[in-house]
């Protein structure tokens, strides 16, 4: 009799670099322990999935304003504490490099390689005026029902 694969689900709500990094470290660790892992990105957590380059898409005024206010890409996200007008992220990235740890963009790539299911909340994508072309490749788009289906079978469910 084969043992059923354990499931880990993470809701990434925060748009903070350090919190997103924690979510991806946990996700990669769980995947390494052979868990089936889902990260459901909603609201500011969607910034981790934004492409760094500007993608020409048609938007209304409010959508354009949201796009300007939100960081473009995982590497541009601020810290939850000690942001120091943008100096904090540079300091933490220096410390990460010094200790040979992986920065957030690499953790996201590793998660994709380990087949972690990266999901963008479709409702929030629509609310914030994001377009699928503005988000990185290899992700899924789904709603709360899809997340709840995964979470109901989850052994570990986290909200970050």
PDB file of C-alpha atoms in Angstrom:
ATOM      1  CA  UNK A   1       0.000   0.000   0.000  1.00  0.00           C
ATOM      2  CA  UNK A   2       1.502   3.311  -1.041  1.00  0.00           C
ATOM      3  CA  UNK A   3       1.357   6.236   1.349  1.00  0.00           C
ATOM      4  CA  UNK A   4      -0.658   9.251   0.181  1.00  0.00           C
ATOM      5  CA  UNK A   5       1.474  12.283  -0.641  1.00  0.00           C
ATOM      6  CA  UNK A   6       1.328  15.048   1.976  1.00  0.00           C
ATOM      7  CA  UNK A   7       0.014  18.451   0.899  1.00  0.00           C
ATOM      8  CA  UNK A   8       1.199  21.911   1.913  1.00  0.00           C
ATOM      9  CA  UNK A   9      -0.716  25.037   0.928  1.00  0.00           C
ATOM     10  CA  UNK A  10       0.404  28.606   1.449  1.00  0.00           C
ATOM     11  CA  UNK A  11      -1.609  31.770   0.915  1.00  0.00           C
ATOM     12  CA  UNK A  12       0.846  34.538   0.096  1.00  0.00           C
ATOM     13  CA  UNK A  13      -1.071  37.744   0.858  1.00  0.00           C
ATOM     14  CA  UNK A  14       1.903  39.918   1.806  1.00  0.00           C
ATOM     15  CA  UNK A  15       3.849  41.958  -0.706  1.00  0.00           C
ATOM     16  CA  UNK A  16       6.901  42.131   1.569  1.00  0.00           C
ATOM     17  CA  UNK A  17      10.163  40.653   0.262  1.00  0.00           C
ATOM     18  CA  UNK A  18      11.050  38.949   3.556  1.00  0.00           C
ATOM     19  CA  UNK A  19       7.598  37.381   4.004  1.00  0.00           C
ATOM     20  CA  UNK A  20       7.504  36.182   0.389  1.00  0.00           C
ATOM     21  CA  UNK A  21      10.992  34.769   0.886  1.00  0.00           C
ATOM     22  CA  UNK A  22       9.790  32.851   3.959  1.00  0.00           C
ATOM     23  CA  UNK A  23       6.837  31.472   1.984  1.00  0.00           C
ATOM     24  CA  UNK A  24       9.117  30.248  -0.804  1.00  0.00           C
ATOM     25  CA  UNK A  25      11.694  28.776   1.585  1.00  0.00           C
ATOM     26  CA  UNK A  26       8.918  26.781   3.280  1.00  0.00           C
ATOM     27  CA  UNK A  27       7.438  25.783  -0.093  1.00  0.00           C
ATOM     28  CA  UNK A  28      10.800  24.572  -1.429  1.00  0.00           C
ATOM     29  CA  UNK A  29      11.512  22.720   1.813  1.00  0.00           C
ATOM     30  CA  UNK A  30       8.128  21.003   1.718  1.00  0.00           C
ATOM     31  CA  UNK A  31       8.613  20.088  -1.951  1.00  0.00           C
ATOM     32  CA  UNK A  32      12.046  18.645  -1.100  1.00  0.00           C
ATOM     33  CA  UNK A  33      10.266  16.471   1.502  1.00  0.00           C
ATOM     34  CA  UNK A  34       8.001  15.247  -1.299  1.00  0.00           C
ATOM     35  CA  UNK A  35       4.953  17.308  -0.358  1.00  0.00           C
ATOM     36  CA  UNK A  36       2.560  18.457  -3.041  1.00  0.00           C
ATOM     37  CA  UNK A  37       2.814  22.252  -2.605  1.00  0.00           C
ATOM     38  CA  UNK A  38       0.536  25.107  -3.679  1.00  0.00           C
ATOM     39  CA  UNK A  39       1.232  28.810  -3.173  1.00  0.00           C
ATOM     40  CA  UNK A  40      -1.914  30.874  -3.702  1.00  0.00           C
ATOM     41  CA  UNK A  41      -0.874  34.482  -4.399  1.00  0.00           C
ATOM     42  CA  UNK A  42      -3.487  37.090  -3.595  1.00  0.00           C
ATOM     43  CA  UNK A  43      -3.515  40.865  -3.236  1.00  0.00           C
ATOM     44  CA  UNK A  44       0.031  42.177  -2.631  1.00  0.00           C
ATOM     45  CA  UNK A  45       1.506  38.676  -2.833  1.00  0.00           C
ATOM     46  CA  UNK A  46       0.831  38.865  -6.585  1.00  0.00           C
ATOM     47  CA  UNK A  47       3.795  41.256  -6.869  1.00  0.00           C
ATOM     48  CA  UNK A  48       6.099  38.245  -6.490  1.00  0.00           C
ATOM     49  CA  UNK A  49       4.672  36.949  -9.784  1.00  0.00           C
ATOM     50  CA  UNK A  50       4.932  40.196 -11.765  1.00  0.00           C
ATOM     51  CA  UNK A  51       7.453  40.327 -14.580  1.00  0.00           C
ATOM     52  CA  UNK A  52      10.220  42.849 -13.965  1.00  0.00           C
ATOM     53  CA  UNK A  53       9.987  44.383 -17.419  1.00  0.00           C
ATOM     54  CA  UNK A  54       7.070  46.580 -18.418  1.00  0.00           C
ATOM     55  CA  UNK A  55       4.605  44.761 -20.645  1.00  0.00           C
ATOM     56  CA  UNK A  56       2.567  46.912 -23.034  1.00  0.00           C
ATOM     57  CA  UNK A  57      -1.069  46.176 -22.186  1.00  0.00           C
ATOM     58  CA  UNK A  58      -4.224  48.236 -22.483  1.00  0.00           C
ATOM     59  CA  UNK A  59      -5.476  49.569 -19.125  1.00  0.00           C
ATOM     60  CA  UNK A  60      -7.836  52.144 -17.733  1.00  0.00           C
ATOM     61  CA  UNK A  61      -6.721  55.058 -15.539  1.00  0.00           C
ATOM     62  CA  UNK A  62      -7.171  53.281 -12.160  1.00  0.00           C
ATOM     63  CA  UNK A  63      -5.458  50.129 -13.419  1.00  0.00           C
ATOM     64  CA  UNK A  64      -2.512  52.235 -14.614  1.00  0.00           C
ATOM     65  CA  UNK A  65      -2.280  53.898 -11.172  1.00  0.00           C
ATOM     66  CA  UNK A  66      -2.248  50.512  -9.389  1.00  0.00           C
ATOM     67  CA  UNK A  67       0.436  49.283 -11.796  1.00  0.00           C
ATOM     68  CA  UNK A  68       2.626  52.319 -11.016  1.00  0.00           C
ATOM     69  CA  UNK A  69       2.232  51.946  -7.240  1.00  0.00           C
ATOM     70  CA  UNK A  70       2.955  48.210  -7.110  1.00  0.00           C
ATOM     71  CA  UNK A  71       6.507  46.859  -7.382  1.00  0.00           C
ATOM     72  CA  UNK A  72       7.249  45.107 -10.661  1.00  0.00           C
ATOM     73  CA  UNK A  73       8.761  41.726  -9.833  1.00  0.00           C
ATOM     74  CA  UNK A  74       9.930  39.832  -6.771  1.00  0.00           C
ATOM     75  CA  UNK A  75      13.247  41.653  -6.619  1.00  0.00           C
ATOM     76  CA  UNK A  76      11.566  45.065  -6.287  1.00  0.00           C
ATOM     77  CA  UNK A  77       9.444  44.218  -3.231  1.00  0.00           C
ATOM     78  CA  UNK A  78      10.100  46.134   0.007  1.00  0.00           C
ATOM     79  CA  UNK A  79      10.711  44.741   3.484  1.00  0.00           C
ATOM     80  CA  UNK A  80       8.072  44.402   6.206  1.00  0.00           C
ATOM     81  CA  UNK A  81      10.380  46.148   8.695  1.00  0.00           C
ATOM     82  CA  UNK A  82      13.474  48.331   8.335  1.00  0.00           C
ATOM     83  CA  UNK A  83      12.719  49.375   4.758  1.00  0.00           C
ATOM     84  CA  UNK A  84      14.617  52.656   5.295  1.00  0.00           C
ATOM     85  CA  UNK A  85      13.339  54.340   2.110  1.00  0.00           C
ATOM     86  CA  UNK A  86      14.529  51.440  -0.038  1.00  0.00           C
ATOM     87  CA  UNK A  87      17.930  50.903   1.620  1.00  0.00           C
ATOM     88  CA  UNK A  88      16.687  47.954   3.726  1.00  0.00           C
ATOM     89  CA  UNK A  89      16.112  45.622   0.759  1.00  0.00           C
ATOM     90  CA  UNK A  90      19.614  46.384  -0.557  1.00  0.00           C
ATOM     91  CA  UNK A  91      21.093  45.540   2.863  1.00  0.00           C
ATOM     92  CA  UNK A  92      19.168  42.273   3.196  1.00  0.00           C
ATOM     93  CA  UNK A  93      20.131  41.252  -0.358  1.00  0.00           C
ATOM     94  CA  UNK A  94      23.776  41.946   0.519  1.00  0.00           C
ATOM     95  CA  UNK A  95      23.481  39.731   3.623  1.00  0.00           C
ATOM     96  CA  UNK A  96      21.731  37.005   1.577  1.00  0.00           C
ATOM     97  CA  UNK A  97      24.568  37.055  -0.977  1.00  0.00           C
ATOM     98  CA  UNK A  98      27.239  37.120   1.747  1.00  0.00           C
ATOM     99  CA  UNK A  99      25.764  33.974   3.313  1.00  0.00           C
ATOM    100  CA  UNK A 100      25.320  32.237  -0.048  1.00  0.00           C
ATOM    101  CA  UNK A 101      21.570  32.075   0.464  1.00  0.00           C
ATOM    102  CA  UNK A 102      19.144  32.276  -2.449  1.00  0.00           C
ATOM    103  CA  UNK A 103      17.420  35.569  -3.194  1.00  0.00           C
ATOM    104  CA  UNK A 104      13.660  35.546  -3.802  1.00  0.00           C
ATOM    105  CA  UNK A 105      13.743  35.393  -7.632  1.00  0.00           C
ATOM    106  CA  UNK A 106      15.909  32.238  -7.455  1.00  0.00           C
ATOM    107  CA  UNK A 107      13.632  30.711  -4.805  1.00  0.00           C
ATOM    108  CA  UNK A 108      10.685  31.245  -7.165  1.00  0.00           C
ATOM    109  CA  UNK A 109      12.580  29.559 -10.021  1.00  0.00           C
ATOM    110  CA  UNK A 110      13.512  26.662  -7.727  1.00  0.00           C
ATOM    111  CA  UNK A 111       9.861  26.275  -6.707  1.00  0.00           C
ATOM    112  CA  UNK A 112       8.869  26.059 -10.377  1.00  0.00           C
ATOM    113  CA  UNK A 113      11.579  23.435 -10.978  1.00  0.00           C
ATOM    114  CA  UNK A 114      10.242  21.410  -8.020  1.00  0.00           C
ATOM    115  CA  UNK A 115       6.735  21.614  -9.502  1.00  0.00           C
ATOM    116  CA  UNK A 116       5.335  23.793  -6.726  1.00  0.00           C
ATOM    117  CA  UNK A 117       1.941  24.926  -8.006  1.00  0.00           C
ATOM    118  CA  UNK A 118       2.044  28.737  -8.253  1.00  0.00           C
ATOM    119  CA  UNK A 119      -1.457  30.159  -8.408  1.00  0.00           C
ATOM    120  CA  UNK A 120      -2.544  33.756  -8.993  1.00  0.00           C
ATOM    121  CA  UNK A 121      -5.927  34.642  -7.504  1.00  0.00           C
ATOM    122  CA  UNK A 122      -8.018  35.496 -10.561  1.00  0.00           C
ATOM    123  CA  UNK A 123     -10.351  37.809  -8.633  1.00  0.00           C
ATOM    124  CA  UNK A 124      -7.435  39.860  -7.294  1.00  0.00           C
ATOM    125  CA  UNK A 125      -5.713  39.902 -10.694  1.00  0.00           C
ATOM    126  CA  UNK A 126      -8.927  41.443 -12.072  1.00  0.00           C
ATOM    127  CA  UNK A 127      -9.393  43.798  -9.083  1.00  0.00           C
ATOM    128  CA  UNK A 128      -5.871  45.205  -9.360  1.00  0.00           C
ATOM    129  CA  UNK A 129      -6.135  45.486 -13.130  1.00  0.00           C
ATOM    130  CA  UNK A 130      -3.290  43.091 -13.822  1.00  0.00           C
ATOM    131  CA  UNK A 131      -3.143  41.212 -17.112  1.00  0.00           C
ATOM    132  CA  UNK A 132      -1.908  37.627 -17.508  1.00  0.00           C
ATOM    133  CA  UNK A 133       0.866  38.860 -19.818  1.00  0.00           C
ATOM    134  CA  UNK A 134       2.294  40.924 -16.926  1.00  0.00           C
ATOM    135  CA  UNK A 135       2.832  37.843 -14.773  1.00  0.00           C
ATOM    136  CA  UNK A 136       5.619  35.279 -15.066  1.00  0.00           C
ATOM    137  CA  UNK A 137       5.156  32.140 -17.144  1.00  0.00           C
ATOM    138  CA  UNK A 138       4.310  28.764 -15.643  1.00  0.00           C
ATOM    139  CA  UNK A 139       1.618  29.881 -13.209  1.00  0.00           C
ATOM    140  CA  UNK A 140      -2.052  29.021 -12.901  1.00  0.00           C
ATOM    141  CA  UNK A 141      -5.018  31.334 -12.425  1.00  0.00           C
ATOM    142  CA  UNK A 142      -7.779  30.218 -10.077  1.00  0.00           C
ATOM    143  CA  UNK A 143     -10.234  31.371  -7.459  1.00  0.00           C
ATOM    144  CA  UNK A 144     -10.891  30.691  -3.814  1.00  0.00           C
ATOM    145  CA  UNK A 145     -12.768  27.451  -4.560  1.00  0.00           C
ATOM    146  CA  UNK A 146      -9.661  25.939  -6.170  1.00  0.00           C
ATOM    147  CA  UNK A 147      -7.506  26.990  -3.208  1.00  0.00           C
ATOM    148  CA  UNK A 148     -10.023  25.569  -0.730  1.00  0.00           C
ATOM    149  CA  UNK A 149     -10.072  22.265  -2.624  1.00  0.00           C
ATOM    150  CA  UNK A 150      -6.277  22.013  -2.190  1.00  0.00           C
ATOM    151  CA  UNK A 151      -6.350  23.281   1.411  1.00  0.00           C
ATOM    152  CA  UNK A 152      -9.089  20.858   2.490  1.00  0.00           C
ATOM    153  CA  UNK A 153      -6.653  18.017   1.818  1.00  0.00           C
ATOM    154  CA  UNK A 154      -3.677  19.927   3.213  1.00  0.00           C
ATOM    155  CA  UNK A 155      -1.534  18.654   6.054  1.00  0.00           C
ATOM    156  CA  UNK A 156       0.015  22.115   6.425  1.00  0.00           C
ATOM    157  CA  UNK A 157      -1.912  25.310   5.558  1.00  0.00           C
ATOM    158  CA  UNK A 158      -0.180  28.668   6.061  1.00  0.00           C
ATOM    159  CA  UNK A 159      -1.204  32.305   5.628  1.00  0.00           C
ATOM    160  CA  UNK A 160       1.698  34.689   5.052  1.00  0.00           C
TER     161      UNK A 160
END
